[in-house]
PDB file of C-alpha atoms in Angstrom:
ATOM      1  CA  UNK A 268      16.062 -16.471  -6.882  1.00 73.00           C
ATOM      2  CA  UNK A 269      14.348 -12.665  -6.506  1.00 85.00           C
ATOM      3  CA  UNK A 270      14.213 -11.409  -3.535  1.00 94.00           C
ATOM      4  CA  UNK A 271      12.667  -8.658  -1.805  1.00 96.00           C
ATOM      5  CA  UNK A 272      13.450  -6.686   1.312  1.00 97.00           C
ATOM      6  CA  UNK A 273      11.659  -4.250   3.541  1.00 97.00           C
ATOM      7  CA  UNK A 274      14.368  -2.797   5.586  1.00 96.00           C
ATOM      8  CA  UNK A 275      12.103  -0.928   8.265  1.00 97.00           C
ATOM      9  CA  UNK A 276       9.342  -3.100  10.326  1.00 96.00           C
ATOM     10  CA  UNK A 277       7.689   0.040  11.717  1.00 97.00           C
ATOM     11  CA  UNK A 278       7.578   3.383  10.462  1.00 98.00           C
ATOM     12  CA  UNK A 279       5.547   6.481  11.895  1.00 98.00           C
ATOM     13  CA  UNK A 280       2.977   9.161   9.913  1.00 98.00           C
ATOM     14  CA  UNK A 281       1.185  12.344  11.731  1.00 98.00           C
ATOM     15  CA  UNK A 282      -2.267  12.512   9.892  1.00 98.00           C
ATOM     16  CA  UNK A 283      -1.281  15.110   7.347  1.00 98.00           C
ATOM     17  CA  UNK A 284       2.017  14.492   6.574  1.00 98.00           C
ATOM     18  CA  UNK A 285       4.010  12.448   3.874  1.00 98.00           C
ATOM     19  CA  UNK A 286       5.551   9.211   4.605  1.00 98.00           C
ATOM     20  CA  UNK A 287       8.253   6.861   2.421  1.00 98.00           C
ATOM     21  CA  UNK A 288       8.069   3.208   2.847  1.00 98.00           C
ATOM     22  CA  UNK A 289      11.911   1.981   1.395  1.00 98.00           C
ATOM     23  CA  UNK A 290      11.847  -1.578  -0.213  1.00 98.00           C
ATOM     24  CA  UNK A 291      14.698  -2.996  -2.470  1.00 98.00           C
ATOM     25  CA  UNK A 292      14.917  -6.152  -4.951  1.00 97.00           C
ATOM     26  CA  UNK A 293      17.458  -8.347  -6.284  1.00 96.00           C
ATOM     27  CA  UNK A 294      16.819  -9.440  -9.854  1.00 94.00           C
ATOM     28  CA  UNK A 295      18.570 -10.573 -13.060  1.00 93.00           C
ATOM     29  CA  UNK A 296      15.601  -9.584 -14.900  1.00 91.00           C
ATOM     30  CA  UNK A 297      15.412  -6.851 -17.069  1.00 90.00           C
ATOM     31  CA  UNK A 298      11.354  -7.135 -17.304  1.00 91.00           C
ATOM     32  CA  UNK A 299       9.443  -7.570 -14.460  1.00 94.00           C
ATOM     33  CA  UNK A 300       6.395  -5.647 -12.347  1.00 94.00           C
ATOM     34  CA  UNK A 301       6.599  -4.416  -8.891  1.00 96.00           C
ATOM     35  CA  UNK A 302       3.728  -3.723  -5.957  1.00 96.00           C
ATOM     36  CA  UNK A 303       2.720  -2.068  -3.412  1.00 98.00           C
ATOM     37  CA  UNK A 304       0.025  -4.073  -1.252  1.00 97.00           C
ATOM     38  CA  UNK A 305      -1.946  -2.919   1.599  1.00 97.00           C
ATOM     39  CA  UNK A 306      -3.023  -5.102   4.395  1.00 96.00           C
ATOM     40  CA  UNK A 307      -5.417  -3.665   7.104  1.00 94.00           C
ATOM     41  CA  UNK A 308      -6.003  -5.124  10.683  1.00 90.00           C
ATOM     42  CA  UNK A 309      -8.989  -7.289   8.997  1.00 88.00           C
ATOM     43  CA  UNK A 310      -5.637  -8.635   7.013  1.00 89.00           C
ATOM     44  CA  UNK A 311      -7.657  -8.675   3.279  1.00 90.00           C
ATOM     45  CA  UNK A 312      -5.146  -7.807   1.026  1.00 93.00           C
ATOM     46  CA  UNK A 313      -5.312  -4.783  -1.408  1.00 95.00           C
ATOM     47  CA  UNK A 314      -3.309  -3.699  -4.494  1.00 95.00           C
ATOM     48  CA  UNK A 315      -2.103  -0.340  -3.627  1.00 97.00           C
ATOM     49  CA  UNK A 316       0.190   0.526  -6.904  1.00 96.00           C
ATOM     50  CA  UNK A 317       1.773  -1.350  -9.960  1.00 95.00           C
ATOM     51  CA  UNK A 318       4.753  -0.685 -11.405  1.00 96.00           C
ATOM     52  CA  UNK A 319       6.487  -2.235 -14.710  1.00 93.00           C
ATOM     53  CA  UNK A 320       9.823  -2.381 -14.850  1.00 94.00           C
ATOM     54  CA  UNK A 321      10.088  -1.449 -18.617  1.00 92.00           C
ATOM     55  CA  UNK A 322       7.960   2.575 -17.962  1.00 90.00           C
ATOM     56  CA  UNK A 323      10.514   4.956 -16.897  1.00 84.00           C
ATOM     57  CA  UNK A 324       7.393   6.519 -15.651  1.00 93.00           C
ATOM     58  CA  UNK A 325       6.627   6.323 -11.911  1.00 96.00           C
ATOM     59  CA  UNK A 326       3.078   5.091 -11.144  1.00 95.00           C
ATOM     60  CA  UNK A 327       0.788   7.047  -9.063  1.00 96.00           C
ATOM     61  CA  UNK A 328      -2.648   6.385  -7.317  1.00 95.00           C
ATOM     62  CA  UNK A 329      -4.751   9.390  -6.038  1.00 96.00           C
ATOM     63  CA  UNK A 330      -1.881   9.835  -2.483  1.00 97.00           C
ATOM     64  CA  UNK A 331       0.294   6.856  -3.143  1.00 98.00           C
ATOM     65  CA  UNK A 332       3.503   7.472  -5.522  1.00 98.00           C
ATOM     66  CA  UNK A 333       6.479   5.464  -6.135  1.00 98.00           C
ATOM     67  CA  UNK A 334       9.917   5.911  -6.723  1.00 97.00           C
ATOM     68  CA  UNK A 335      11.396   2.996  -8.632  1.00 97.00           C
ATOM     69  CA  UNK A 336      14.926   3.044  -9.331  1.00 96.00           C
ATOM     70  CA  UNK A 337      15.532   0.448 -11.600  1.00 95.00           C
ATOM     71  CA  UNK A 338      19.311   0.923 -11.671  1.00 95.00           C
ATOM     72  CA  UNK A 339      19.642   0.668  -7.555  1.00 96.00           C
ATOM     73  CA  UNK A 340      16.797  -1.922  -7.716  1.00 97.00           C
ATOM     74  CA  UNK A 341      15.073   0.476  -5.563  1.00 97.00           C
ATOM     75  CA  UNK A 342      11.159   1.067  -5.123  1.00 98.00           C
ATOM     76  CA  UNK A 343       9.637   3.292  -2.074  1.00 98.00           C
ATOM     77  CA  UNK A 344       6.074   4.033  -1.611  1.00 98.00           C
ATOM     78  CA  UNK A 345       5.295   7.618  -1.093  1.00 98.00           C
ATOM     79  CA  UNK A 346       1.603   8.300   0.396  1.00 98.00           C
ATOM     80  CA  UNK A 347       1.174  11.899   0.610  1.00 98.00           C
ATOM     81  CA  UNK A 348      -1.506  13.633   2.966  1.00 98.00           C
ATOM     82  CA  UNK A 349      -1.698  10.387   5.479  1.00 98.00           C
ATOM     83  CA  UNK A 350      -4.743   9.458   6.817  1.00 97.00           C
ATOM     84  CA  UNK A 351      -6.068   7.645  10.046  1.00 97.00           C
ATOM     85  CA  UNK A 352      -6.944   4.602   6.944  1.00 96.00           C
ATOM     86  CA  UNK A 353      -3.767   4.124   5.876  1.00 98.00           C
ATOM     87  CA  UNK A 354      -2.567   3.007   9.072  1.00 97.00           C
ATOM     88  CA  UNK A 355      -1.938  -0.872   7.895  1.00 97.00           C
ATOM     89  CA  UNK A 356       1.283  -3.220   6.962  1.00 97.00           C
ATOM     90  CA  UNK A 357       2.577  -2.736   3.928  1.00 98.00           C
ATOM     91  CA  UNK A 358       4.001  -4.778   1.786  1.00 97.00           C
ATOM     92  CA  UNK A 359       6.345  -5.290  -1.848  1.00 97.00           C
ATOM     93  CA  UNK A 360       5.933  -7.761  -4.059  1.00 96.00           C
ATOM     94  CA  UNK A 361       7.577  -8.623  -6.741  1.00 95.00           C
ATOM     95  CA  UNK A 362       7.038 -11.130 -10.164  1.00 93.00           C
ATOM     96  CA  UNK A 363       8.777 -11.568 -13.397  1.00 89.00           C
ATOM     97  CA  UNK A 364       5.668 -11.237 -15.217  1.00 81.00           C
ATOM     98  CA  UNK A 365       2.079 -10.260 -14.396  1.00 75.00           C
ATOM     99  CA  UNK A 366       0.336 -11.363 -17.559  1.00 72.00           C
ATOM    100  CA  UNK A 367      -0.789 -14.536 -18.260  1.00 70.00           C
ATOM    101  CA  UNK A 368      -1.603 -16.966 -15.114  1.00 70.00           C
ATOM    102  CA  UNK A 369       2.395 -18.476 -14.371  1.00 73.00           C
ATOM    103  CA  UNK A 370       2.448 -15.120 -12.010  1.00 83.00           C
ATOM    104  CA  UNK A 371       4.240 -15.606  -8.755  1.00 89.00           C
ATOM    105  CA  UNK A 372       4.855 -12.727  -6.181  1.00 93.00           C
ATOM    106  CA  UNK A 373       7.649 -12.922  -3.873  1.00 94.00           C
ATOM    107  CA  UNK A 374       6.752 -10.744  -0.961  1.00 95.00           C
ATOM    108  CA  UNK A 375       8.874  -8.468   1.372  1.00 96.00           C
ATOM    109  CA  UNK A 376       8.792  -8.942   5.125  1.00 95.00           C
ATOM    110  CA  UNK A 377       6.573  -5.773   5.247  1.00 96.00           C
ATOM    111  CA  UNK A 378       6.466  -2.400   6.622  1.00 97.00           C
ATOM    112  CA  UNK A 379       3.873  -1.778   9.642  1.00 97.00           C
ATOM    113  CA  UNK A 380       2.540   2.054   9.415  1.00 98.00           C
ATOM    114  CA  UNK A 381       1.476   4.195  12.364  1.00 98.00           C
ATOM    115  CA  UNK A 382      -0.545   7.130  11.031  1.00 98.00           C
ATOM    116  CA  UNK A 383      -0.754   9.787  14.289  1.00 97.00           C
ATOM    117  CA  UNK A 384      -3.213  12.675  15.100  1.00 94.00           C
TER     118      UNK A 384
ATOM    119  CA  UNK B 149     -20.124  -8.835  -6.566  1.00 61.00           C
ATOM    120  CA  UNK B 150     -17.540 -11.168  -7.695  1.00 70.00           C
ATOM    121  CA  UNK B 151     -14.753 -12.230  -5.695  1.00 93.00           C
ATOM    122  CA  UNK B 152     -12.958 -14.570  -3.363  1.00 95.00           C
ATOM    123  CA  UNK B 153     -14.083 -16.366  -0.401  1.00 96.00           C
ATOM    124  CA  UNK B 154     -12.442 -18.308   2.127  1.00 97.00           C
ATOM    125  CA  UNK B 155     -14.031 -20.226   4.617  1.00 96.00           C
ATOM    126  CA  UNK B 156     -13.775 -20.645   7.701  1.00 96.00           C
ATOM    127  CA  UNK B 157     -12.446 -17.788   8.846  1.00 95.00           C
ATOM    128  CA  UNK B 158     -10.845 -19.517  12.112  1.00 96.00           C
ATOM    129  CA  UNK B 159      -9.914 -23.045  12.232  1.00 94.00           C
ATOM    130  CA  UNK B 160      -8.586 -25.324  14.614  1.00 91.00           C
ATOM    131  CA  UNK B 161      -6.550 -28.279  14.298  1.00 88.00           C
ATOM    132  CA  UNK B 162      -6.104 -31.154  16.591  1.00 89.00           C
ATOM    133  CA  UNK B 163      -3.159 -32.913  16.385  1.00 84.00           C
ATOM    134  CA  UNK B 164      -2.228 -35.949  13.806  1.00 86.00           C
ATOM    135  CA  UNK B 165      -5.207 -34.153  12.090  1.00 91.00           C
ATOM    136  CA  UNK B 166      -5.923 -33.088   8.181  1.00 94.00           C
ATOM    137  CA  UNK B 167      -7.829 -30.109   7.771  1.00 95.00           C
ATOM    138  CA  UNK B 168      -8.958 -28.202   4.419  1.00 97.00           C
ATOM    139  CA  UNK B 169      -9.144 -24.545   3.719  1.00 97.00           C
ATOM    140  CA  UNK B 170     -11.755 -23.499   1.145  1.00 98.00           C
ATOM    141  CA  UNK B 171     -11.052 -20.768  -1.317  1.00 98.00           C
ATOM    142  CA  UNK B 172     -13.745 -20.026  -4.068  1.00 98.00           C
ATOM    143  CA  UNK B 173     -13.746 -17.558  -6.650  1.00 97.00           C
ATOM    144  CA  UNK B 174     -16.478 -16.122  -9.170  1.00 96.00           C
ATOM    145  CA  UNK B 175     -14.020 -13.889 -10.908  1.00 94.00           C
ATOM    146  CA  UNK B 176     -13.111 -16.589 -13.613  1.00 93.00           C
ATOM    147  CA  UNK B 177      -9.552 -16.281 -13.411  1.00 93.00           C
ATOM    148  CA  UNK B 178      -7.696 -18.918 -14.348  1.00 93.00           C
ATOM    149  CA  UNK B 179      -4.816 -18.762 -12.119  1.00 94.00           C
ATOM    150  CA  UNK B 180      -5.509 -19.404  -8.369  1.00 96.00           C
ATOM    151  CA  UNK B 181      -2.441 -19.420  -5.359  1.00 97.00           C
ATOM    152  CA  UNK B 182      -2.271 -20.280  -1.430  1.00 98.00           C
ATOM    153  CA  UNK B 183       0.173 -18.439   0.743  1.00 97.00           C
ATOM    154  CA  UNK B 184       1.255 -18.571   4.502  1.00 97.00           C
ATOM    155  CA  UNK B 185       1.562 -15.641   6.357  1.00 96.00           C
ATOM    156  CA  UNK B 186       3.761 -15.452   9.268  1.00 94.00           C
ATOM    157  CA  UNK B 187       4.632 -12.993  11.798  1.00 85.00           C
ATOM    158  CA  UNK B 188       7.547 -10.550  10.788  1.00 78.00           C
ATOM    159  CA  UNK B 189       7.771 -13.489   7.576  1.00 80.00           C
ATOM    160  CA  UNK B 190       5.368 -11.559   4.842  1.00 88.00           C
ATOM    161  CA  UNK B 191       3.689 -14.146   2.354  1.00 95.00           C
ATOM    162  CA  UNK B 192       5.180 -16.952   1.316  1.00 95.00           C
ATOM    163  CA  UNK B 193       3.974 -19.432  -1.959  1.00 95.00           C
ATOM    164  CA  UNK B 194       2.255 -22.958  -0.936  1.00 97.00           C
ATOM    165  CA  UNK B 195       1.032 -24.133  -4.143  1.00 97.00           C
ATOM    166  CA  UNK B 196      -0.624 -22.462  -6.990  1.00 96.00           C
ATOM    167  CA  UNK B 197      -2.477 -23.843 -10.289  1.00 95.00           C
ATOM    168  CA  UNK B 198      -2.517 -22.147 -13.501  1.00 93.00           C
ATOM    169  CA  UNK B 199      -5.312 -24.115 -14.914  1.00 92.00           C
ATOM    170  CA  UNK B 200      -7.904 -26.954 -13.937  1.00 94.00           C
ATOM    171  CA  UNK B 201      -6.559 -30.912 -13.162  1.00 95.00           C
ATOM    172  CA  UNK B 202      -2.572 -28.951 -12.855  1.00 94.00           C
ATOM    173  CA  UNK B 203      -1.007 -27.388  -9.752  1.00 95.00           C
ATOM    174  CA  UNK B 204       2.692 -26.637  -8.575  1.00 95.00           C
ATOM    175  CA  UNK B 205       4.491 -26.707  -5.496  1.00 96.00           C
ATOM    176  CA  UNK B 206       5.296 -23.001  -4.122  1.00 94.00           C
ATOM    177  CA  UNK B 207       8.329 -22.408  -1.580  1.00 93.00           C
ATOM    178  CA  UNK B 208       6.955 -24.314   1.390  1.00 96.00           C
ATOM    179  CA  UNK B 209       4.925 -27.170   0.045  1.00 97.00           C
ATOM    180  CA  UNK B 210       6.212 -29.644   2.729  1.00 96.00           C
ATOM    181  CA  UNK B 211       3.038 -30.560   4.579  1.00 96.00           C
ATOM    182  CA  UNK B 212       0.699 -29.369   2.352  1.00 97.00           C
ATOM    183  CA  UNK B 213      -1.681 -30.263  -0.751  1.00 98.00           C
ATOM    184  CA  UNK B 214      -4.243 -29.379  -2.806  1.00 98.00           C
ATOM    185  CA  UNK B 215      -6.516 -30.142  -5.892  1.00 98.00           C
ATOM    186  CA  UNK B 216      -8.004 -28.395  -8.795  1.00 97.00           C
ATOM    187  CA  UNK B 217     -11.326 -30.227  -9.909  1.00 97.00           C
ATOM    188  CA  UNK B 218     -13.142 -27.001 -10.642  1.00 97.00           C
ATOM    189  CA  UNK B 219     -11.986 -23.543 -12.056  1.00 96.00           C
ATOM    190  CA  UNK B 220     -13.676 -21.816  -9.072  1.00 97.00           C
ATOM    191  CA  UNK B 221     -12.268 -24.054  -6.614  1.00 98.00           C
ATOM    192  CA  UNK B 222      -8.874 -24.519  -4.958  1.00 98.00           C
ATOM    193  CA  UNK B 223      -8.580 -26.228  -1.408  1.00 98.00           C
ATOM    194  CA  UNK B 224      -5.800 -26.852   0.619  1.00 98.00           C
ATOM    195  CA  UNK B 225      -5.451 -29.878   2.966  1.00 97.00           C
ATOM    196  CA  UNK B 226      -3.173 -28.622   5.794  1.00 96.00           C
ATOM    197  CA  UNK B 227      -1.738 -32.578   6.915  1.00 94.00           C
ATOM    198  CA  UNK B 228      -0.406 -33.763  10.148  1.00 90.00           C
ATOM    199  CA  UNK B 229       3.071 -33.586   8.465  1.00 90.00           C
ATOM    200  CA  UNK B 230       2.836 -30.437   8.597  1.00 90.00           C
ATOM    201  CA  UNK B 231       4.501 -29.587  12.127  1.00 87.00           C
ATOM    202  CA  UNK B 232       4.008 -25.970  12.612  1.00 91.00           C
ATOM    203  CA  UNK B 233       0.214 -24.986  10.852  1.00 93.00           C
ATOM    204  CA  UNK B 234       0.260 -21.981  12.994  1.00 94.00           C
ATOM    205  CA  UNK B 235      -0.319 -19.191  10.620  1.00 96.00           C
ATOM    206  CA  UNK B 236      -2.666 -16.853   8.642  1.00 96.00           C
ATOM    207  CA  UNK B 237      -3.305 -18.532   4.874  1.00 97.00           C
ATOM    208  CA  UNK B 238      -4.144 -16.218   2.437  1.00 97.00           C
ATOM    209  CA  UNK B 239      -6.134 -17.584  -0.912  1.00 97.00           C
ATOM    210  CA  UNK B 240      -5.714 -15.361  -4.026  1.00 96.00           C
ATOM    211  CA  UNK B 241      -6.579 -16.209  -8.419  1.00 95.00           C
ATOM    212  CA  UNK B 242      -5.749 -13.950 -11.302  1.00 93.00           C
ATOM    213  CA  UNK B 243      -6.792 -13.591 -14.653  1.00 89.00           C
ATOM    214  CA  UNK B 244      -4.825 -13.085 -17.554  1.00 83.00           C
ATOM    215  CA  UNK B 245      -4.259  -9.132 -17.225  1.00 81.00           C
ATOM    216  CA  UNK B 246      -5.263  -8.431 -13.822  1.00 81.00           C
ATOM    217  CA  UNK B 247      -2.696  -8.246 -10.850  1.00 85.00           C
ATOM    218  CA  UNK B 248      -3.559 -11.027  -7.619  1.00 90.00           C
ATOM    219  CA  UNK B 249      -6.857 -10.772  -5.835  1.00 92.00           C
ATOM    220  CA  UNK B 250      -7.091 -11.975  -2.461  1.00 95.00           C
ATOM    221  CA  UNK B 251      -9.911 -13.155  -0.049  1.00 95.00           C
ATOM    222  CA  UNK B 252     -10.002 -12.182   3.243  1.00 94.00           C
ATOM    223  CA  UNK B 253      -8.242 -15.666   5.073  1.00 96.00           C
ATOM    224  CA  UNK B 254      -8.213 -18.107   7.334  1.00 97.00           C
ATOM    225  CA  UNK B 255      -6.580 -17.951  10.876  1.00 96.00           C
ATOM    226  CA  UNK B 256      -5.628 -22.240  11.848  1.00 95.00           C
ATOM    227  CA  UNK B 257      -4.900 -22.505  15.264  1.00 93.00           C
ATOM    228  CA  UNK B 258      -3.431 -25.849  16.862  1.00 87.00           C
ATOM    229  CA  UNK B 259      -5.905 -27.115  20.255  1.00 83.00           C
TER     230      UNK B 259
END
């Protein structure tokens, strides 16, 4: 079975500043998609990035980059310039494949993100 | 604007008592999914159905079920098997291409 893990429960941003959230996988997959999801104190969540396995190309959103290391089975979140807004949990997800509806994310135990003045 | 909604947003169950969760969607996605949310546990699968009439059991399905009569509809019934409801359920449907949309949840408490 995949898993996913979030090795730090808390991490800490000034406003400003760049911040990398770590998370790691375990797969035997060699196609599969990765995410970063945001959840806010009104705890809606929201798709942050996407990643597929098979780009070499790391995804990027406006602030939010990624780092995916498919050979370490490694994929951090970088948000660059925080903001007081970004201050959520975050979490990574994982599926084997994100087309079609047999999609199943398997969730990290998420990262919770301090952004300071 | 289309999307998914959950209702209620707080919910509180009694015990030896079934409640339901609603979770509608006007996105027409096929593909709809209930997880649990627990502190320092992240999300974790209840059930999910990939088309109308069909549904299958997720990681923690003990306690729970469901039913998919309509494609905009997907309730859960949280039973009094289910020992520990205490949680944060999170509703969420996908179409074919897009990633997992999620409504906004539903808090069930135990009086």
């Amino acid at each position: 079975a995949q898993t996913v893990t979030q090795s730090q429960p808390e991490m800490s941003v000034q406003e400003a500043e760049t911040v990398t959230l770590s998370c790691t996988y375990d797969t035997s997959e060699s196609d599969y998609y990765l995410f970063w999801y945001k959840q806010p104190p009104s705890r809606q969540m929201i798709l942050v990035i996407r990643q597929e396995a098979y780009k070499q190309q790391n995804a990027t959103e406006n602030r939010f980059s990624v780092n995916f290391q498919k050979a370490a089975k490694s994929f951090s979140l970088k948000i660059s310039d925080s903001q007081l807004g970004d201050a959520a949990m975050y979490f990574c997800a994982y599926t084997d494949t994100d087309t079609g509806t047999a999609s199943k994310l398997t969730f990290g135990t998420g990262t919770r993100l301090q952004v300071t003045l | 604007d289309g999307g998914i909604t959950q209702s209620p947003k707080y919910l509180f169950r009694k015990e030896g008592q079934n409640v339901t969760l609603s979770c509608e969607q006007n996105l027409n996605h096929d593909a709809m999914y209930w997880y649990r949310q627990d502190p320092g546990q992240g999300l974790r699968l209840i059930y999910y159905s990939q088309i109308v009439n069909d549904f299958q059991k997720g990681d923690i399905a003990e306690g729970y079920s469901v039913s998919r009569e309509k494609k905009e509809s997907f309730p859960l019934t949280v039973t009094s098997a289910q020992k520990n409801p205490t949680a944060f359920y999170l509703c969420a449907s996908k179409g074919f291409v897009q990633p997992q949309h999620f409504g906004d949840g539903t808090r069930l408490s135990i009086l």
